[in-house]
Amino acid sequence: MSSGILSIGTSALNAAYVALRTTGNNIANASTPGYSRQSVVLAAQTGTMIGGNYLGQGVAVTDVKREYSAFLSASATSAQAAASSADARSTQLAQVSNLFSDSTSGIGASIDSFFQQVQALTQNPSDPAARQSLLSAGNQLAQSFSDTAATLDQYRTDTIGQINQAVNSVNQYAQQIATLNNQIALARGTGRNPNDLLDQRDAALRSLNQYVRATAVDQGDGSINVFLGSGQSLVVGGTTMKMGTQVDPTNPQSIQIGVQSGSALSVLTPAMVGGGTIGGMLQFLQQDLPDVQNQLGRLAITLGDQFNIQHQLGNDASGNPGGVFFTPTQPTAFAASTNGNPATTISASFTDTTQLQASDYRVDYAGATYTLTRLSDGTSWTSATPSFNQDGLSIALSNTPPASGDTFLVQPVRAGASSMSVAITDPNRIAAASPVRVTAAQSNTGSVAVDSLAVAGPTRNAALTNPATITFTGPNAYDISDGVTTLTGQTYTAGQPISFNGWQLTLHGTPANGDQLNVGANVGGVGDNTNALALSALQGRALVGGAALSGAFAAVVAKVGATTQSAQSVSTTQDSILKDALTAESSVSGVNLDEEASNLIRYQQQYQAAAQVISTARTIFADIISIMQ
């Protein structure tokens, strides 16, 4: 009899001890990241028939259960990947936004200052100080573009470095999961769950999702297989597939990320990565940053080229034709390093910088067909010949045909800001004057008068400064001749330009029969400001994607700001979703110290009561022994 009571008391004492130990372990790990609360599962032992009745045999500890919800854990893990991706992209974009945020300095202020100096030159075109000020403002403008471009390039370099570090972390966590898989599968052979190992694996999976979106599939033996967002295997049981990076064969300024398959890399796009800091940084590296660089480069190239065109139409202080003011920039184009025919090369040039788009382009060859794709929006054009004229660009392939499947990349404006510089050093080389001027014959009796005389671009006509005479044969007709070319019977309409030898003359009033106007070289026109006025007018012309130069940079800043604000909004939303997911998970798995304190008291009392049962059994057993003696 006493042995039965002793057995029951011992079982109760053991159950209370396990419960106390489990509660103490919960309290000890209340602040341990990734720890899941544990609880003791008790069951009554099967009773024994005695005297026609089933009498209890005490209690058994059947399990120390891990309080865990697979659904809530998976939701929190997925939320972690989304939040990390949004945070990484938002952080990178915030740097770019800060770079453009100062309206008192930088590119926007430099553009305004530059054209202010152009305007100042129109007031006194022969003043050496005004010319020097314009030259200095041009250098400052070019420096602002190149400095900003250099900072953006540094962001690119830094992002690539961060991605490489993140890939190393992914491989470490993948290896940790694989090792834990083996340990858990071995421990599961005893029929029990190794709770602490399971917590460690879940924590490793959660940490992995800080870098990439990874999902786990239970294999039934305690191990899990881990797959990336694209479905690519990363961990299979105790085996890992390493992630890696490589220089993008189609764009040496970027990298590709993927899963190693032998010596090859199975490349993953940002969408295939699915999330995590790697996904966010890849999106920034491959989409956001190039977009900003292309917009800034287009502005620099268009501003420089259009200013050069007008500058070359004027005369400098020595009466010589104006040269280029800004050093010309050419598009960048190259073949993919993986192309089958390395002999085929690609080249590109500008035909009209006012038509440029802030985009890269790809040329693909397949089945005797060439396809040009504008990467910013996916618009494409096909051709049977290896050349394209599109969006202000002339693109041509040499040593054709390439191998089927070969691809080529054109970056027409990417380097525009970084390569901007002023080509002249002598202020006297600034072409403020017009190369031609018009004079009226003193014998004129009509009321015809000059509105403007402009040189038509984009290049000078070889006969531009040939002396030409316009002779009116009536109020609505004229003849024109430079001794080489003669046009007779031309119709005169006030306000309508007369074009000849590369110049355009606009008049008003009514001429008399025999009235004459003479157009020729502007000899000694040092004080002339005609071309300076034309240069100043460029600021308000719609030259950059339909926007004026004065507002083009503001449009870049506005787009950067809008993109950054959108990314920050997404980041805030994802952080909130993650917080809610973690709260829901904690409500099941988290340790509540108040509850554990209550359990501690309860199990302590149970332990003391069990000890009293054992003491009673010992007393009864001692009495029985005493009687038998």
XYZ file of C-alpha atoms in Angstrom, residues 438-452 470-478 491-498 505-519:
47
model
C 22.491 93.961 -91.639
C 22.569 97.557 -92.799
C 20.007 99.538 -94.736
C 20.875 101.628 -97.767
C 20.735 105.367 -96.996
C 18.661 105.887 -100.143
C 15.772 103.743 -98.846
C 12.428 105.536 -98.851
C 10.130 102.804 -97.497
C 9.350 101.993 -93.855
C 10.920 98.529 -93.793
C 13.005 97.926 -90.656
C 14.865 95.031 -89.035
C 13.352 92.978 -86.224
C 16.094 90.393 -85.933
C 18.245 92.241 -100.730
C 16.623 94.486 -103.315
C 12.899 95.129 -103.009
C 11.053 95.255 -106.311
C 7.829 96.328 -104.704
C 6.022 96.307 -101.348
C 5.651 92.491 -101.451
C 8.581 91.256 -103.557
C 12.350 91.146 -103.473
C 7.592 87.109 -101.810
C 7.977 89.469 -98.886
C 5.616 89.267 -95.900
C 6.258 91.377 -92.820
C 7.183 89.186 -89.871
C 8.078 86.190 -92.028
C 11.834 85.345 -92.012
C 13.933 85.722 -95.114
C 16.257 87.993 -91.326
C 12.903 89.117 -89.913
C 11.526 92.532 -90.965
C 8.543 94.744 -90.377
C 7.141 97.690 -92.329
C 6.587 98.232 -96.017
C 9.538 98.621 -98.390
C 9.555 100.922 -101.405
C 10.612 99.823 -104.872
C 14.424 99.869 -105.006
C 14.998 99.799 -101.238
C 18.001 97.661 -100.270
C 19.331 95.817 -97.234
C 22.891 94.506 -97.043
C 23.824 91.442 -94.989
